[in-house]
Each structure stands twice: as C-alpha cells, then as structure tokens.
Amino acid sequence: MKDRPTILDVAKRAGVSKSTVSLVLQGNPSVKETTRVAVRQAMADIGYVYNRSAATLRSYSSDLIGLVINDLRNPFFTEFAALFQMELARNGFATVLANSDEDPQMQTQMISSLIEHGVSGFVISPSYGREAETLAILGASNTPTLQVFRSLGPSDQRFPFLAPDYLHGGRLAAEHLREQGCKRVAFLGGLEGRAVTEERMSGYLSVLAEAEVEPVVLTGQATRSFGKAMTARLRAEYPDVDGVICFNDLVALGVLSACSELGVSVGTDLRVVGFDDIEDCQDSFPPLTSVSCNIPDFAKSTAEQILIWAKDGTVPPVIARSPVELIKRASSGQ
Amino acid sequence: MKDRPTILDVAKRAGVSKSTVSLVLQGNPSVKETTRVAVRQAMADIGYVYNRSAATLRSYSSDLIGLVINDLRNPFFTEFAALFQMELARNGFATVLANSDEDPQMQTQMISSLIEHGVSGFVISPSYGREAETLAILGASNTPTLQVFRSLGPSDQRFPFLAPDYLHGGRLAAEHLREQGCKRVAFLGGLEGRAVTEERMSGYLSVLAEAEVEPVVLTGQATRSFGKAMTARLRAEYPDVDGVICFNDLVALGVLSACSELGVSVGTDLRVVGFDDIEDCQDSFPPLTSVSCNIPDFAKSTAEQILIWAKDGTVPPVIARSPVELIKRASSGQ
DNA sequence: CTGAAAGCGCTTACAG
DNA sequence: CTGAAAGCGCTTACAG
C-alpha cells in the first residue's frame, strides 16, 4: 500500500484542489462535467487507488458488510452466500465472510473482529448457543443486523428476521403427497426443538391433523448420512409409510441413495419430498421433488435490505417471510 | 462506529499515555505486566473497540486477506473457502470473499475493490479470461498473491502456484481401475484445453499408454448433469468401457445417478472413480471411490503461506504440489 | 462550483 | 518502560 498516489497527487495533476477530487470520488453532482472528466483522467494517468481505510476512518462508514454463516459447507447456505456476495459487489460493497461452523464461541469472536473492521452491517444466519452474549455484542456495536434463516431469540426489533415461509412449505409438501395418494406420510430429519425444524414440521402436522392421520416423526441430523441410515429403519418399523417429507434435501438425497441400495422404487413404493431445492435435486435419481425457497430472490432481497438500512438507516420489518414453492419432480410420482 | 471510546479514553482511564495503550494493543513485550493488565482492564471497563481502519491507515498494513474464487457453489471450493477462512480467523485475520463466478470481468472488478480495501494478501483460484489484465492489476498493487488450484498463466514468480498433484491423482485412479481388472477405461468430463483437465487426464493417458490400451476421452462441463447425460452415450457408443475416471466428483455422481436409472450395476458392470473426494462421496450409492486432495491440509497450508508472506515478506516457492490419495470405495469394486 | 483547514484514531520514531 | 508530537489519506463543514 505504500507509495500509492493520494488525492493530493491527483489534484496536482488535474490542477484542482483535493476537495474537488474527493467530491468526484463520491460522485457528487455539483462538480462540473469537464472537471470530473479531467480528475478521472488524472487518476488513470498516475494509477491512483482509492484508500478506503482513510475514508472509513474519517467518515465513520465503510462499504463492508459482514456475512456470518453457521454452516458454509451446506450447499443451501453456500448458494446464498455466493449470490449475496455478488449482489453486494454490484452495489460497490465488499463482503467479509465468517463461517461460524455451528460454534457459538467462534461466532462471537468473528463478530467482534468484524466490528473492529467497522462493517456497516451484518447479515447473520446464526449458530445456536450463547444467544444472549452474541446479541449483546451485536447490540452494543449498534450495527444494522439482519438475521436470516435462523433467529437467536424471540422477535427483537433490533435484529429483524428474514426467512422463507417454512411452515407453508411443510404444508405444500404434505398436501402434495396426500394428493399423490399417500396414506401414511413421515417427516424425517432436523434437530428436535429447533425453530426451523418445528416450522417445517408444523405445516406437515397440520395437514395430517386435518386428514386425521397419525404422524410419524423421526428427527435427527440434517445430513445425507442421517437420511441414508434412517431409511432402513423407516422401512422396517413403519412398513406402511409410503411418503416421506425430509427436513432438507441432504436428508432426502440420503434417502434416495438408501432406496437405490435397498431396491425401493422411489416415486411409487415411496414418494419423497425434500426442502431447499438445491441444485443436486435436478440430477439425482430420480430427480427430487423439493420445496424451493427461491434463494436467488432471497439473497437479492437480503442484500437490498441491509444496504438500505446501512446507508439510509431505514430499518426493515421485524419479521418477514418470503414465499416458497413446491417443485414437483419424479421422486414424488408422475 | 461513532462515539466509540478511543485509545485516548483508555489511556485516561488507565492513567497512562496513549502510546502505551497502542503498545499493549500490539502485544509489545516491553510493556510492564501490571501496566498491561491495567490497560486491558480499562478497555473492558469502558467498552473499547479497536479501530482497524485507523491502524491500517497509519501502518500501511491490514489484517484482511482477499479470497477470490471462480466458483464458490462448487462444494470442492466451498470446503476450501470455509476451512481457509476459519484458519485465518484463528490467526486474527479476516477474509474478504469474492465469488467471480467464472466471469473475468467481475473478477477484475472485485480484485480492484479488494485492493482499495488494502488487503494484505490475495488467495485466488482464478476464473479464466483477461489473464494479462488481471495479472497486471495484481502486479501493480504489489500485494502478495497466491494462486491456488488454477493458474492464470505460465509459472510466474510474482504469483506462486499451489495445487494438488493432479497428474499423480490421474495415475492413481487409472492404475487402480487396471488392477481391478478393467479392460477399457474412459476419462469423462473437464473442459478441453484447461490445465487442470490436461493434468488429470495425462496421468490417466500415461497409464493407458504403458498398458498399450486405446484411451476413450469425453471432455465437457464438470457438472452432475454432464456426467448424467454422457453415461447413456458412453454405454451406447463404447459398450466395452468397463471403467471410468471422472474429471471430478460432480461428474461421477451424475454417472452414478444415470447408472441407477439405466440399471447399470456400478462397481461390477462399470467401475467409477471421481476426483476431489467431496463429502457426498461417502453417501452416494454406491459410495464413490475418489482421489482426495486433502482439502483440510491444503487450506491450512495455503493460509500459513499467505500469512507468512503478508507478515514477513517470505515468498513461497513458485510452484508447489500437495500430495493426493486414492480413497477406495464400492463404486470401483470391492 | 472550488479551496484552505481541521480532524478521524491510530502507529511511529524519538526523547527521556 | 513511558510521553509528546507528527502524520497516514481521506471527508467534512465552511468560506468564497
């Protein structure tokens, strides 16, 4: 970074004062067009590079947004992170990434570090644990903070919560399987007691209650290996189950893998629906029916809201639910 | 960020000068233990938050590393990114993420933005295209830059290149399938002409040449859908192919999916080997044999090297190859 | 529309 | 081991 030209060098070269250069840098419309062009040319000539640390120090605002994710290796979150980052880049903001890896201690450490860097906003899909401490750190920093997908506590106006309408997704999945003729539908995966699990499940439960059918619930890790492992158990202990709604696509893909192994015909013997509609759903065998949370729109809308909040101070609604959609494929029948 | 206490407030509270506070902040050992403790206590008392923008401005060095990835949605890169970020965090560095999404124009824009932020180093798995321009921008910034997995050009001492030993991986895969009794082994996927494809393929080609067998090469996208689509063609046009080495696991998982659909028994009729050993390999049906690039070690080593370079100026070797290992699973036979 | 001056919160020599 | 002073490269009022 040393020896980089400064706005003073640019000013000298363009024959204006450094204030004028600064105004050009900020896109201030009060600068005459010809001056603006001359300044831009001078910058190009001498290879000027904007020093954002100086700007941040003086202006109390950075163009950095902190993205804190509980499990970046889950493709659902990866897709969100990638799209979110690109959307911010389009708006001139950079993304500082932190994968808390379901470790609340690492999470608080990373958040503190991001605050020191002066991020203008946080988007966090939190790891559970140490909720009060984490919220206290975020609150003390007074940084606009949006919670996505998961929430660290009851509705809190300081930390608005943005998530897909999981409950409705659960309903859609259950209704679809009923319409496909399933007599007994199970719900598989998702850690018990977690809000996300509860929501996805309650859509399912309400449909079964309306149909007066007994639910079958097997909670657990949201992983392929869990889905794979539980399939045999499901077949053995609940032989009448002919439809299964999985907590997420990873679980569902595990089920599909086990069905291949066990010779169970998916889509006829057993109809399977996943959740999240990750890319893999299209290429599994059979292709997986899934509840899409429309991550591209969700990422874009999250980016817009945190940017508006960071720039104008406009706080988003405390709770917002984005629409979900059932994508029908062969795993749930024709 | 406004109204945060500064080192002056800390100094006042602790009854020392602000220089002393700064020395404590930097962990300078010349400060007396009791003073150090008093200063730390004062910081905690008044809720002091370190302002890294100010430090960066004055010291010409930030604790920010830029990570530029060509395709963050590919699980192979995601795992690398997640582990790399966590390793940096352990060393007190933050990661600014950029997903260039195989778009060289976006890539140069994002790199320029990261330079403005004063990153102390770059780790880049580049998107192809505009190579000269990209290297010129990086070179002009004089920022330590490590290329990983892919390289933007011929060996260049300004941008050392760190990658798994793909060629050896290709050899291991081919030798393994030969040992398993395969008579005709095909290579599937990977864009033609790309260095990574060439390397993975050349290990395969050299083994076939030694065995005096004709190769079968079908290059193309490194995706599940390509693997899935090409499987039918492979069976129809090359019915004697009894083993296939895939450019990466995504292609291989596509092949497995197609085999389920076509009723081809993987591991007997057709033996399949992937590349990268992503997590999904363990849970596919059948579990997928794959060449592991040992991403955890690779990420850790990459983090170490860029940190040493950024901090001490020690430039890593121009080219380094990390060891690979064949992980044998059911897809290639017992 | 442009210029001169002050100041953001640190680190860096340097003196003691 | 500690203190006083200068300065990093910007932005921000303010005057003209």
XYZ file of C-alpha atoms (C1' of nucleotides) in Angstrom:
700
model
C 0.000 0.000 0.000
C 2.959 2.311 0.415
C 3.829 4.826 -2.267
C 0.360 4.803 -3.695
C -0.570 8.184 -5.124
C -3.063 10.134 -2.995
C -5.810 12.537 -3.830
C -3.241 15.295 -3.435
C -1.271 13.885 -6.349
C -4.439 13.596 -8.367
C -5.388 17.175 -7.504
C -1.973 18.455 -8.546
C -2.097 16.592 -11.832
C -5.642 17.705 -12.613
C -4.999 21.248 -11.440
C -7.766 21.304 -8.825
C -7.927 21.147 -5.055
C -8.065 17.883 -3.198
C -11.597 18.671 -2.016
C -12.705 18.600 -5.606
C -11.055 15.228 -6.103
C -12.860 13.950 -3.052
C -16.170 15.188 -4.405
C -15.530 13.416 -7.697
C -14.723 10.241 -5.788
C -18.061 10.481 -4.054
C -19.902 11.098 -7.288
C -21.093 14.449 -6.036
C -23.169 16.004 -8.848
C -22.078 19.554 -8.032
C -18.761 19.040 -9.810
C -18.680 20.326 -13.391
C -18.607 17.632 -16.028
C -15.329 18.809 -17.580
C -13.671 18.921 -14.164
C -14.946 15.466 -13.369
C -13.523 14.075 -16.584
C -10.174 15.772 -16.013
C -9.954 14.367 -12.500
C -10.842 10.853 -13.673
C -8.198 11.131 -16.364
C -5.584 12.277 -13.859
C -6.427 9.266 -11.674
C -5.961 6.889 -14.571
C -2.714 8.606 -15.598
C -0.985 8.226 -12.269
C -2.558 4.933 -11.237
C -4.472 6.301 -8.289
C -6.022 3.780 -5.912
C -8.725 4.828 -3.504
C -7.760 4.268 0.107
C -10.881 3.050 1.813
C -9.303 2.842 5.245
C -8.787 6.584 5.240
C -12.315 7.185 4.035
C -13.731 4.824 6.648
C -11.767 6.483 9.417
C -12.926 9.939 8.531
C -16.497 9.256 7.510
C -17.466 6.674 10.115
C -18.787 4.392 7.473
C -17.335 1.567 5.481
C -18.564 -0.273 2.443
C -18.044 -3.582 4.158
C -20.837 -5.956 5.121
C -20.191 -8.875 7.463
C -21.749 -12.199 6.489
C -21.797 -14.713 9.319
C -22.953 -18.195 8.414
C -23.468 -21.176 10.695
C -22.520 -23.797 8.133
C -20.989 -22.622 4.918
C -20.375 -26.134 3.682
C -24.082 -26.803 3.420
C -24.879 -26.108 -0.247
C -28.021 -24.229 0.708
C -26.007 -21.636 2.615
C -23.233 -21.648 0.045
C -25.614 -20.662 -2.672
C -26.996 -17.891 -0.510
C -23.516 -16.636 0.379
C -22.319 -16.653 -3.230
C -25.353 -14.815 -4.558
C -25.439 -12.367 -1.666
C -21.779 -11.515 -2.150
C -22.269 -10.927 -5.861
C -25.264 -8.697 -5.265
C -23.294 -6.593 -2.790
C -20.402 -6.347 -5.253
C -22.790 -4.986 -7.854
C -23.595 -2.223 -5.380
C -19.979 -1.444 -4.617
C -19.890 -3.230 -1.293
C -17.456 -5.927 -0.229
C -18.376 -8.951 1.858
C -16.350 -10.093 4.817
C -17.129 -13.733 5.365
C -17.218 -15.698 8.585
C -18.141 -19.353 8.840
C -19.006 -19.937 12.485
C -19.322 -23.659 11.808
C -22.065 -24.135 14.427
C -19.635 -22.964 17.116
C -21.059 -20.053 19.144
C -17.700 -19.209 20.651
C -16.075 -18.866 17.267
C -19.141 -16.875 16.247
C -18.718 -14.233 18.932
C -15.012 -13.989 18.188
C -15.658 -13.495 14.493
C -18.408 -10.951 15.080
C -16.139 -8.936 17.350
C -13.450 -8.962 14.714
C -15.868 -7.760 12.065
C -16.997 -4.936 14.325
C -13.375 -3.831 14.689
C -13.233 -3.701 10.931
C -16.123 -1.307 11.003
C -18.597 -3.272 8.925
C -21.628 -1.160 8.089
C -23.970 -4.065 8.516
C -24.321 -7.689 9.470
C -26.238 -10.476 7.851
C -26.184 -13.461 10.118
C -27.521 -16.972 9.927
C -26.531 -17.756 13.470
C -25.079 -20.767 15.184
C -27.114 -21.611 18.269
C -25.696 -21.173 21.756
C -24.551 -18.166 23.838
C -27.515 -16.303 22.392
C -27.626 -13.530 24.990
C -23.911 -12.812 24.747
C -23.986 -12.738 20.970
C -26.972 -10.415 20.850
C -25.352 -8.179 23.459
C -22.198 -7.801 21.371
C -24.201 -7.030 18.256
C -26.448 -4.638 20.146
C -23.536 -2.762 21.734
C -21.938 -2.251 18.340
C -25.049 -0.546 17.093
C -24.505 -2.070 13.663
C -27.526 -2.778 11.446
C -28.013 -6.521 11.754
C -30.348 -8.758 9.818
C -30.957 -12.329 10.939
C -31.683 -14.766 8.155
C -32.974 -18.338 8.105
C -32.494 -18.735 11.846
C -33.045 -16.475 14.786
C -31.166 -16.157 18.056
C -34.259 -15.488 20.096
C -37.785 -14.193 20.183
C -38.690 -11.443 17.764
C -36.455 -8.448 18.521
C -36.824 -5.161 16.697
C -33.110 -4.506 16.877
C -32.433 -7.624 14.803
C -35.107 -8.125 12.157
C -35.591 -11.661 10.971
C -35.949 -12.672 7.359
C -36.808 -16.238 6.420
C -38.653 -18.315 3.889
C -42.151 -19.364 4.864
C -41.087 -22.766 6.142
C -44.475 -23.588 7.609
C -46.232 -23.081 4.320
C -43.552 -25.183 2.635
C -44.275 -28.027 5.008
C -47.966 -27.724 4.194
C -47.328 -27.738 0.450
C -45.206 -30.859 0.716
C -47.732 -32.712 2.834
C -50.705 -31.713 0.699
C -48.873 -32.796 -2.420
C -48.075 -36.233 -1.049
C -51.683 -36.660 0.101
C -52.870 -35.724 -3.380
C -50.448 -38.222 -4.831
C -52.349 -40.848 -2.872
C -50.021 -41.404 0.059
C -51.782 -42.984 3.036
C -49.043 -42.561 5.597
C -46.527 -39.730 5.368
C -43.481 -39.456 7.610
C -41.288 -36.470 8.498
C -37.598 -37.186 8.574
C -34.632 -35.250 9.943
C -33.992 -31.853 11.501
C -32.865 -31.397 15.071
C -35.665 -31.527 17.584
C -36.686 -28.288 19.237
C -35.032 -26.062 16.649
C -37.322 -23.387 15.313
C -36.660 -24.295 11.700
C -37.496 -27.931 12.347
C -40.619 -27.004 14.274
C -41.861 -24.770 11.490
C -41.255 -27.155 8.651
C -42.805 -29.915 10.675
C -45.847 -27.987 11.827
C -47.002 -27.416 8.249
C -46.832 -31.175 7.838
C -48.537 -31.847 11.168
C -51.443 -29.546 10.447
C -52.188 -31.250 7.138
C -52.088 -34.684 8.769
C -54.294 -33.456 11.599
C -56.860 -32.197 9.104
C -56.777 -35.594 7.397
C -56.896 -37.343 10.765
C -53.811 -39.410 10.085
C -51.209 -40.279 12.725
C -47.878 -38.559 12.051
C -44.562 -40.400 12.001
C -41.679 -38.183 13.025
C -38.031 -39.162 13.107
C -35.876 -36.145 13.943
C -32.104 -36.014 13.693
C -29.142 -34.524 11.851
C -29.848 -32.701 8.623
C -27.351 -34.771 6.649
C -27.212 -37.298 3.855
C -25.859 -39.925 6.159
C -28.776 -39.483 8.555
C -31.253 -39.837 5.702
C -29.449 -42.878 4.439
C -29.268 -44.506 7.862
C -32.898 -43.872 8.777
C -34.378 -45.261 5.591
C -33.811 -48.877 6.577
C -35.306 -48.192 9.988
C -38.292 -46.467 8.438
C -38.941 -49.441 6.139
C -38.602 -51.924 8.991
C -40.525 -50.145 11.719
C -43.119 -48.295 9.660
C -43.746 -50.523 6.638
C -46.957 -48.665 5.821
C -45.186 -45.350 5.271
C -45.490 -44.571 1.574
C -44.417 -40.932 1.602
C -41.700 -39.008 3.367
C -41.043 -35.307 3.787
C -37.446 -34.609 4.595
C -36.182 -31.707 6.679
C -33.908 -30.742 3.818
C -32.578 -32.002 0.509
C -29.479 -33.516 2.039
C -31.615 -35.857 4.127
C -33.771 -36.590 1.090
C -30.772 -37.376 -1.091
C -29.594 -39.759 1.616
C -32.991 -41.447 1.453
C -32.733 -41.759 -2.323
C -29.281 -43.251 -2.006
C -30.554 -45.814 0.522
C -33.543 -46.645 -1.655
C -31.211 -47.423 -4.578
C -29.316 -49.702 -2.281
C -32.393 -51.373 -0.808
C -34.171 -51.734 -4.131
C -37.031 -49.495 -3.055
C -38.619 -47.770 -6.020
C -38.795 -44.050 -5.305
C -41.868 -42.327 -6.708
C -44.019 -45.479 -6.469
C -43.140 -47.602 -3.376
C -42.026 -44.500 -1.568
C -42.653 -40.890 -2.528
C -40.022 -38.445 -1.324
C -40.022 -34.667 -0.961
C -37.035 -32.558 0.095
C -36.661 -28.969 1.243
C -34.493 -26.137 -0.137
C -34.339 -27.244 -3.772
C -30.560 -27.249 -4.019
C -29.066 -27.799 -7.448
C -28.437 -31.512 -6.851
C -32.190 -32.150 -6.850
C -32.250 -31.953 -10.616
C -29.597 -34.577 -11.125
C -30.416 -37.191 -8.517
C -32.122 -40.418 -9.404
C -34.938 -39.973 -9.527
C -34.956 -36.158 -9.640
C -36.087 -34.869 -6.271
C -39.317 -33.017 -5.588
C -38.471 -30.186 -3.236
C -39.742 -27.035 -1.588
C -37.862 -24.172 -3.177
C -37.047 -21.171 -1.036
C -36.032 -19.226 -4.118
C -32.566 -18.403 -2.866
C -31.654 -16.038 -5.733
C -34.544 -13.724 -4.842
C -33.965 -14.200 -1.148
C -30.284 -13.297 -1.447
C -31.073 -10.281 -3.546
C -33.742 -9.038 -1.208
C -31.496 -9.559 1.826
C -28.741 -7.567 0.128
C -31.141 -4.762 -0.694
C -32.488 -4.530 2.824
C -29.146 -4.493 4.593
C -27.830 -1.906 2.130
C -30.808 0.369 2.621
C -30.509 0.046 6.372
C -26.745 0.627 6.336
C -26.975 3.612 4.034
C -30.234 5.360 4.917
C -30.972 3.969 8.329
C -34.263 2.510 7.143
C -34.934 -0.462 9.381
C -36.666 -3.400 7.674
C -39.795 -5.013 9.143
C -39.124 -7.053 12.258
C -40.259 -10.271 10.684
C -40.622 -11.069 7.028
C -41.451 -14.319 5.347
C -40.565 -14.933 1.740
C -42.681 -17.148 -0.489
C -41.847 -20.788 -1.084
C -42.857 -23.046 -3.926
C -43.123 -26.782 -4.445
C -41.030 -28.011 -7.366
C -42.520 -31.316 -8.490
C -40.208 -33.978 -9.871
C -40.212 -37.735 -10.247
C -39.371 -38.625 -6.648
C -42.958 -37.939 -5.603
C -44.553 -39.688 -8.564
C -45.532 -38.511 -12.024
C -18.898 3.421 14.721
C -19.415 6.899 16.095
C -18.946 7.596 19.787
C -16.758 4.595 20.321
C -14.128 5.184 23.003
C -10.603 5.675 21.616
C -7.181 4.789 22.950
C -7.140 8.254 24.487
C -10.092 7.348 26.679
C -8.429 4.087 27.602
C -5.189 5.923 28.422
C -7.006 8.395 30.634
C -8.821 5.655 32.487
C -5.697 3.546 32.949
C -3.557 6.560 33.823
C -1.016 6.043 31.066
C -0.209 7.680 27.736
C -1.908 6.641 24.555
C 1.403 5.311 23.203
C 1.401 2.783 25.971
C -2.124 1.739 25.101
C -1.053 1.301 21.497
C 1.873 -0.873 22.572
C -0.435 -3.043 24.644
C -2.735 -3.371 21.628
C 0.164 -4.612 19.558
C 1.266 -7.060 22.219
C 4.613 -5.318 22.567
C 6.557 -7.171 25.300
C 8.294 -4.048 26.562
C 5.207 -3.004 28.500
C 5.267 -3.962 32.166
C 2.885 -6.758 33.104
C 0.984 -4.691 35.666
C 0.566 -1.852 33.173
C -0.655 -4.267 30.550
C -3.264 -5.686 32.893
C -4.408 -2.235 33.939
C -4.800 -1.169 30.327
C -6.728 -4.312 29.411
C -8.989 -3.709 32.388
C -9.594 -0.118 31.371
C -10.533 -1.304 27.875
C -13.045 -3.758 29.262
C -14.440 -1.137 31.649
C -15.259 1.418 29.007
C -16.092 -0.983 26.194
C -13.219 -0.017 23.981
C -13.306 -1.337 20.385
C -10.171 -1.364 18.289
C -10.492 0.735 15.163
C -8.697 -1.206 12.466
C -9.264 1.406 9.789
C -7.156 3.869 11.708
C -4.471 1.273 12.300
C -4.479 0.272 8.647
C -4.212 3.857 7.503
C -1.253 4.626 9.693
C 0.630 1.356 9.491
C 0.125 0.524 5.822
C -0.975 -2.945 6.688
C -4.316 -4.554 7.287
C -5.287 -7.899 8.696
C -7.530 -8.574 5.741
C -6.903 -11.302 3.181
C -8.828 -11.366 -0.082
C -10.145 -14.737 -1.219
C -11.200 -14.792 -4.856
C -12.887 -17.963 -6.032
C -14.001 -18.861 -9.534
C -16.989 -20.947 -8.450
C -17.977 -20.836 -4.841
C -21.020 -23.005 -5.392
C -18.870 -25.995 -6.279
C -18.608 -27.936 -2.990
C -14.910 -28.516 -3.549
C -14.211 -24.779 -3.451
C -16.732 -24.194 -0.708
C -14.957 -26.569 1.580
C -11.671 -24.870 0.818
C -13.129 -21.418 1.402
C -14.750 -22.388 4.694
C -11.632 -24.034 6.096
C -9.334 -21.298 4.830
C -11.467 -18.608 6.420
C -11.513 -20.413 9.753
C -7.753 -20.887 9.713
C -7.248 -17.180 9.055
C -9.649 -16.302 11.849
C -7.571 -18.411 14.224
C -4.644 -16.184 13.318
C -6.537 -12.963 13.819
C -7.106 -12.268 10.127
C -10.415 -11.647 8.424
C -11.339 -12.939 4.981
C -12.949 -10.770 2.339
C -14.719 -13.052 -0.064
C -15.282 -12.652 -3.775
C -17.015 -15.187 -5.966
C -16.007 -14.305 -9.504
C -18.393 -16.948 -10.840
C -16.190 -17.762 -13.880
C -16.592 -14.177 -15.045
C -13.202 -12.494 -15.654
C -14.742 -9.049 -15.800
C -16.374 -9.430 -12.428
C -13.092 -10.849 -11.220
C -11.044 -7.773 -12.113
C -13.675 -5.533 -10.602
C -13.675 -7.490 -7.352
C -9.891 -7.619 -7.189
C -9.701 -3.854 -7.648
C -12.197 -3.364 -4.871
C -10.204 -5.606 -2.536
C -7.036 -3.668 -3.311
C -8.829 -0.458 -2.328
C -9.626 -2.109 0.946
C -5.940 -2.671 1.456
C -5.922 -6.432 1.737
C -2.517 -7.677 2.851
C -2.695 -10.676 0.579
C -4.672 -12.465 -2.062
C -5.504 -16.108 -2.463
C -7.054 -16.633 -5.832
C -8.483 -19.584 -7.660
C -8.965 -17.636 -10.842
C -11.656 -17.520 -13.467
C -10.118 -17.841 -16.912
C -10.113 -14.935 -19.366
C -8.484 -11.489 -19.397
C -5.409 -13.121 -17.879
C -2.936 -10.360 -18.756
C -5.170 -7.604 -17.431
C -5.863 -9.468 -14.202
C -2.193 -10.213 -13.589
C -1.314 -6.592 -14.362
C -3.757 -5.304 -11.759
C -2.471 -7.724 -9.160
C 1.127 -6.952 -10.061
C 0.631 -3.195 -9.876
C -0.889 -3.497 -6.429
C 2.235 -5.207 -5.177
C 0.094 -7.377 -2.916
C 1.321 -10.885 -2.017
C -0.769 -13.163 -4.203
C -1.016 -16.913 -4.149
C -2.724 -18.774 -6.981
C -4.402 -21.986 -5.965
C -5.882 -24.896 -7.944
C -5.694 -22.966 -11.200
C -3.167 -20.641 -12.708
C -3.617 -17.598 -14.914
C -0.541 -18.280 -16.982
C 2.868 -19.878 -17.134
C 4.845 -20.118 -13.939
C 5.414 -16.587 -12.630
C 7.484 -15.869 -9.566
C 5.281 -12.941 -8.624
C 2.283 -15.255 -8.245
C 3.313 -18.617 -6.813
C 1.048 -21.507 -7.648
C -0.142 -24.080 -5.160
C -2.111 -27.107 -6.299
C -2.717 -30.760 -5.577
C -0.696 -33.191 -7.655
C -3.469 -33.760 -10.180
C -1.292 -35.744 -12.560
C -0.398 -38.263 -9.896
C -4.073 -38.465 -8.936
C -4.957 -39.363 -12.507
C -2.302 -42.074 -12.452
C -3.557 -43.494 -9.159
C -7.103 -43.675 -10.461
C -6.081 -45.357 -13.720
C -3.755 -47.833 -12.045
C -6.449 -48.744 -9.554
C -9.025 -49.460 -12.250
C -6.494 -51.551 -14.189
C -5.766 -53.529 -11.050
C -9.459 -54.025 -10.538
C -9.449 -55.784 -13.893
C -10.871 -53.082 -16.137
C -10.029 -53.691 -19.803
C -11.164 -50.352 -21.168
C -11.098 -47.211 -19.061
C -12.627 -43.905 -20.175
C -11.976 -40.356 -18.978
C -15.085 -38.235 -18.610
C -15.630 -34.518 -18.179
C -13.468 -31.444 -17.709
C -13.212 -28.665 -20.247
C -10.761 -29.379 -23.025
C -7.526 -27.441 -23.051
C -7.737 -26.367 -19.416
C -4.596 -27.066 -17.443
C -6.450 -28.909 -14.694
C -8.171 -31.174 -17.223
C -4.906 -31.806 -19.056
C -3.123 -32.761 -15.875
C -5.749 -35.074 -14.510
C -6.072 -36.657 -17.907
C -2.366 -37.038 -18.578
C -1.906 -39.287 -15.526
C -4.635 -41.458 -16.983
C -3.168 -41.316 -20.506
C 0.300 -42.339 -19.370
C -1.028 -45.408 -17.564
C -3.042 -46.456 -20.624
C -0.037 -45.852 -22.878
C 2.089 -48.107 -20.693
C -0.592 -50.784 -20.905
C -0.985 -50.182 -24.628
C -4.715 -49.583 -24.422
C -6.581 -47.017 -26.505
C -7.948 -44.169 -24.399
C -11.558 -43.011 -24.568
C -11.899 -39.335 -23.723
C -15.153 -37.395 -23.498
C -14.483 -33.879 -22.265
C -17.142 -31.416 -21.182
C -18.633 -29.492 -18.280
C -17.610 -30.522 -14.795
C -21.180 -30.988 -13.630
C -23.577 -33.662 -12.484
C -25.791 -33.102 -15.442
C -22.919 -33.612 -17.876
C -21.984 -36.888 -16.163
C -25.585 -37.973 -16.209
C -26.079 -37.087 -19.862
C -22.874 -38.696 -21.088
C -23.432 -42.032 -19.398
C -26.032 -43.192 -21.892
C -23.790 -42.134 -24.744
C -20.839 -43.943 -23.219
C -22.849 -47.162 -22.886
C -24.142 -46.916 -26.434
C -21.006 -45.869 -28.268
C -18.356 -47.582 -26.178
C -20.032 -50.740 -24.862
C -16.673 -52.256 -23.938
C -15.842 -49.473 -21.473
C -15.882 -51.070 -18.034
C -14.206 -48.323 -16.037
C -14.496 -44.557 -15.989
C -12.393 -41.856 -14.381
C -14.323 -38.659 -13.964
C -12.837 -35.185 -14.021
C -14.417 -34.528 -10.643
C -16.914 -35.964 -8.200
C -19.821 -33.981 -9.583
C -19.421 -35.678 -12.953
C -19.020 -39.027 -11.199
C -22.140 -38.524 -9.112
C -24.000 -37.739 -12.320
C -22.747 -41.035 -13.742
C -23.930 -42.882 -10.639
C -27.326 -41.266 -10.918
C -27.596 -42.276 -14.584
C -26.496 -45.823 -13.794
C -29.279 -46.147 -11.223
C -31.689 -45.016 -13.878
C -30.289 -47.274 -16.594
C -29.960 -50.276 -14.355
C -26.197 -50.419 -14.749
C -24.542 -52.002 -11.737
C -21.775 -49.691 -10.548
C -18.721 -51.480 -9.180
C -19.262 -54.544 -11.373
C -20.636 -53.623 -14.836
C -18.976 -50.259 -14.612
C -16.304 -49.147 -12.148
C -16.302 -45.429 -11.398
C -13.703 -43.150 -9.846
C -14.185 -39.470 -9.066
C -11.820 -36.664 -8.190
C -11.758 -34.302 -5.147
C -13.390 -36.607 -2.591
C -16.130 -34.199 -1.589
C -18.294 -35.198 1.339
C -21.091 -36.560 -0.860
C -18.837 -39.428 -1.974
C -19.458 -41.218 1.283
C -23.211 -41.154 0.980
C -23.833 -41.853 -2.677
C -24.979 -45.236 -3.903
C -22.678 -46.918 -4.146
C -20.145 -44.863 -2.178
C -17.781 -43.249 -4.628
C -14.084 -44.036 -4.970
C -12.292 -40.731 -5.388
C -8.926 -39.019 -5.475
C -8.687 -36.950 -2.327
C -6.807 -33.674 -2.471
C -6.859 -33.435 1.305
C -8.513 -30.045 1.388
C -8.192 -29.505 5.150
C -4.388 -29.713 4.944
C -4.365 -27.774 1.711
C -6.451 -24.944 3.174
C -4.308 -24.806 6.276
C -1.094 -24.746 4.327
C -2.409 -22.061 1.982
C -3.389 -19.934 4.965
C 0.034 -20.363 6.529
C 1.873 -19.395 3.396
C -0.111 -16.286 2.610
C 0.161 -15.154 6.252
C 3.938 -15.630 6.323
C 4.279 -13.778 3.060
C 1.975 -10.945 4.142
C 3.647 -10.564 7.512
C 7.329 -11.345 6.942
C 7.643 -10.929 3.211
C 8.776 -14.518 2.807
C 7.719 -15.549 -0.701
C 6.627 -19.186 -1.032
C 8.106 -21.477 -3.708
C 6.927 -20.633 -7.205
C 5.249 -23.976 -7.701
C 4.200 -26.467 -5.074
C 2.245 -29.662 -5.435
C 0.459 -31.182 -2.497
C 0.015 -34.943 -2.155
C -3.156 -36.699 -3.266
C -4.545 -40.036 -2.198
C -6.955 -42.536 -3.667
C -9.881 -43.272 -1.376
C -11.277 -46.663 -2.378
C -14.986 -47.271 -2.017
C -17.575 -49.553 -3.559
C -18.007 -47.713 -6.868
C -14.775 -49.216 -8.166
C -15.440 -52.713 -6.858
C -14.685 -54.427 -3.572
C -18.515 25.220 -8.301
C -13.654 25.309 -5.727
C -10.147 25.933 -1.917
C -7.942 26.066 2.871
C -8.163 23.977 7.303
C -9.292 20.681 10.692
C -9.640 16.127 12.264
C -10.973 10.887 12.185
C -7.982 7.089 15.647
C -4.442 5.017 15.278
C 1.229 3.979 14.818
C 5.707 5.550 14.556
C 10.029 7.327 15.535
C 12.242 9.838 19.103
C 13.433 11.717 23.554
C 13.776 10.820 28.211
C 9.460 1.426 30.260
C 6.531 5.964 29.102
C 5.221 10.511 26.886
C 4.698 14.379 23.335
C 4.359 15.186 18.521
C 3.696 14.216 13.814
C 1.266 12.161 10.171
C -1.254 8.222 7.448
C -5.225 9.740 3.268
C -9.256 10.725 3.304
C -14.103 13.714 4.372
C -16.316 17.455 6.274
C -18.028 21.821 7.198
C -17.253 26.458 5.814
C -15.938 30.483 3.194
C -15.851 32.480 -1.163
